[in-house]
Coordinates of C-alpha atoms in Angstrom, one line a residue:
M1 CA -65.6 36.0 -138.8
I2 CA -67.0 35.7 -135.3
S3 CA -69.0 32.5 -134.8
S4 CA -72.3 32.8 -133.9
F5 CA -71.4 31.7 -130.4
L6 CA -69.0 34.5 -129.4
K7 CA -71.3 37.4 -131.0
T8 CA -74.1 35.9 -128.8
R9 CA -71.1 36.0 -125.7
I10 CA -70.8 40.1 -126.8
I11 CA -74.2 40.6 -127.1
L12 CA -75.0 39.4 -124.0
G13 CA -71.9 40.6 -122.0
T14 CA -73.0 44.2 -123.5
M15 CA -76.5 44.1 -122.6
L16 CA -75.1 42.9 -118.7
L17 CA -72.9 46.1 -118.5
V18 CA -75.6 48.6 -119.5
S19 CA -78.1 47.2 -117.1
G20 CA -75.4 47.4 -114.6
A21 CA -74.5 51.1 -114.9
A22 CA -78.0 51.8 -114.9
G23 CA -78.3 50.7 -111.5
C24 CA -75.5 52.6 -110.4
T25 CA -77.4 55.7 -109.6
Q26 CA -77.4 57.5 -106.2
N27 CA -79.9 56.4 -103.7
E28 CA -82.1 58.2 -101.6
S29 CA -79.4 57.1 -98.3
T30 CA -76.5 58.8 -100.2
S31 CA -76.2 62.7 -99.8
P32 CA -74.6 65.0 -103.0
S33 CA -71.3 64.1 -101.4
G34 CA -71.3 60.3 -101.4
E35 CA -71.7 60.0 -97.8
D36 CA -74.3 57.7 -96.3
A37 CA -77.3 60.0 -95.1
S38 CA -78.6 57.6 -93.3
A39 CA -75.4 56.9 -91.2
S40 CA -75.9 57.0 -87.4
P41 CA -73.9 59.4 -85.1
P42 CA -71.0 57.7 -82.9
T43 CA -71.6 55.7 -80.0
V44 CA -70.8 57.2 -77.2
V45 CA -68.7 54.6 -74.6
T46 CA -68.4 56.2 -70.9
L47 CA -65.4 55.3 -69.2
T48 CA -64.4 56.6 -65.4
Q49 CA -60.8 56.5 -64.1
T50 CA -60.6 56.7 -60.2
G51 CA -56.9 55.8 -58.7
C52 CA -55.1 52.8 -60.6
Q53 CA -58.1 51.7 -62.1
F54 CA -61.2 51.7 -64.8
L55 CA -64.5 51.2 -63.0
E56 CA -66.7 49.9 -66.0
T57 CA -64.6 47.0 -66.5
E58 CA -63.5 45.9 -63.2
A59 CA -65.2 43.7 -60.8
R60 CA -65.6 46.6 -58.5
D61 CA -64.1 49.8 -57.5
Y62 CA -61.3 48.7 -55.0
E63 CA -61.4 52.6 -54.0
Y64 CA -57.4 53.6 -54.0
Q65 CA -56.3 56.7 -53.3
P66 CA -53.0 57.4 -54.7
A67 CA -50.9 60.2 -54.4
N68 CA -49.4 59.8 -57.9
A69 CA -48.6 57.7 -60.6
R70 CA -45.8 55.5 -58.8
E71 CA -48.2 54.2 -56.3
C72 CA -50.3 52.7 -58.5
D73 CA -47.2 50.7 -60.3
R74 CA -46.9 49.4 -56.7
I75 CA -50.6 48.8 -56.1
N76 CA -50.5 46.8 -59.8
A77 CA -47.7 44.7 -58.8
E78 CA -49.5 43.7 -55.7
T79 CA -53.3 43.3 -56.9
L80 CA -53.2 43.1 -60.4
S81 CA -52.9 39.2 -61.4
E82 CA -56.1 38.8 -58.7
R83 CA -58.0 41.8 -60.4
E84 CA -57.5 40.5 -64.0
A85 CA -59.3 37.5 -63.3
Q86 CA -61.9 39.4 -63.1
F87 CA -61.8 42.3 -66.0
K88 CA -65.1 42.4 -67.8
P89 CA -64.0 43.1 -71.7
L90 CA -65.9 45.6 -74.0
T91 CA -67.4 44.0 -76.8
L92 CA -68.3 46.3 -79.7
K93 CA -69.4 45.9 -83.1
P94 CA -67.4 47.6 -85.5
G95 CA -68.5 51.7 -86.0
D96 CA -67.7 54.9 -84.9
Y97 CA -67.5 55.4 -81.6
I98 CA -66.8 58.1 -79.2
F99 CA -65.3 57.2 -75.8
K100 CA -65.6 59.7 -73.0
V101 CA -63.6 59.4 -70.1
T102 CA -63.8 61.1 -66.8
N103 CA -61.1 61.6 -64.1
Q104 CA -63.3 60.9 -61.0
D105 CA -61.1 62.8 -58.4
V106 CA -57.6 61.4 -58.8
P107 CA -55.4 64.1 -57.9
Y108 CA -52.9 64.6 -61.0
E109 CA -53.8 64.7 -64.7
L110 CA -54.8 61.4 -66.8
G111 CA -55.0 60.8 -69.8
F112 CA -56.5 58.0 -72.6
Y113 CA -54.5 55.2 -74.9
L114 CA -56.7 52.9 -77.4
R115 CA -54.8 50.6 -79.2
G116 CA -54.9 47.2 -80.4
A117 CA -53.8 44.4 -78.7
G118 CA -50.5 42.0 -79.7
A119 CA -49.0 42.0 -83.2
T120 CA -51.7 42.6 -85.2
G121 CA -52.5 45.4 -83.4
V122 CA -50.0 47.4 -85.3
R123 CA -52.8 47.7 -88.3
L124 CA -55.2 48.6 -86.0
P125 CA -56.4 52.0 -85.4
K126 CA -55.5 53.9 -82.1
V127 CA -56.7 57.2 -80.2
S128 CA -54.8 58.4 -77.1
G129 CA -54.5 62.2 -75.4
G130 CA -54.2 63.4 -72.2
G131 CA -55.1 66.6 -70.1
L132 CA -57.8 64.9 -67.5
N133 CA -57.6 66.8 -64.4
S134 CA -59.4 65.7 -61.4
G135 CA -63.3 66.2 -62.3
T136 CA -62.8 66.5 -65.9
T137 CA -64.1 65.1 -69.3
A138 CA -62.3 64.3 -72.3
E139 CA -63.5 62.7 -75.7
Y140 CA -61.8 60.5 -78.1
Q141 CA -63.4 59.6 -81.3
I142 CA -62.3 56.4 -83.4
T143 CA -63.5 54.1 -85.8
L144 CA -63.1 50.6 -84.9
K145 CA -62.4 47.7 -86.9
P146 CA -63.2 44.0 -85.6
G147 CA -60.7 43.1 -84.0
N148 CA -58.7 43.2 -80.1
Y149 CA -58.0 46.3 -78.9
V150 CA -56.9 47.5 -75.3
F151 CA -57.0 50.8 -73.2
S152 CA -55.3 51.9 -70.6
C153 CA -53.9 55.0 -69.3
P154 CA -50.4 55.0 -68.5
L155 CA -50.3 58.0 -66.6
N156 CA -52.5 56.6 -64.0
P157 CA -51.6 53.7 -64.7
T158 CA -54.0 51.3 -65.1
P159 CA -53.8 47.8 -65.9
D160 CA -54.6 47.6 -70.3
Y161 CA -58.3 46.9 -70.7
P162 CA -59.5 44.5 -72.7
I163 CA -61.9 45.1 -76.3
V164 CA -63.4 42.9 -78.5
V165 CA -64.7 44.2 -81.8
E166 CA -66.6 41.5 -83.6

């Protein structure tokens, strides 16, 4: 025989399950496919590459005029420690982003590479691509999760610029 205490617990548990299931209906902000209909479009982040740098994260445009990537290696070796102290990290919220990257008059093909920073970066999303000839813009779409990221152009080459997603 079941005690009256146990019967009461079973009845209450059943009532909670039934009332909880009744609340599992589709609400107005969910589309028939289950996607959030009120979700906003991706946030656009505009980045401009010039010789050996991205403008938006450095203190100023240094107006470097490299003819090739080897010249950026030399320029960065000579100037990076001074420049790096003045980098302005991008601080973003978790979510969907489109990074619009423009090659502003660099005479060789560039690219873009965004990835997690440090050892924990292996678990974070990343995006990359090339084909940025002088005067062209490309878009790179990514969903950023909380964490620390860096972005750069290995073809330019540029320093690793910080992004904090919190």
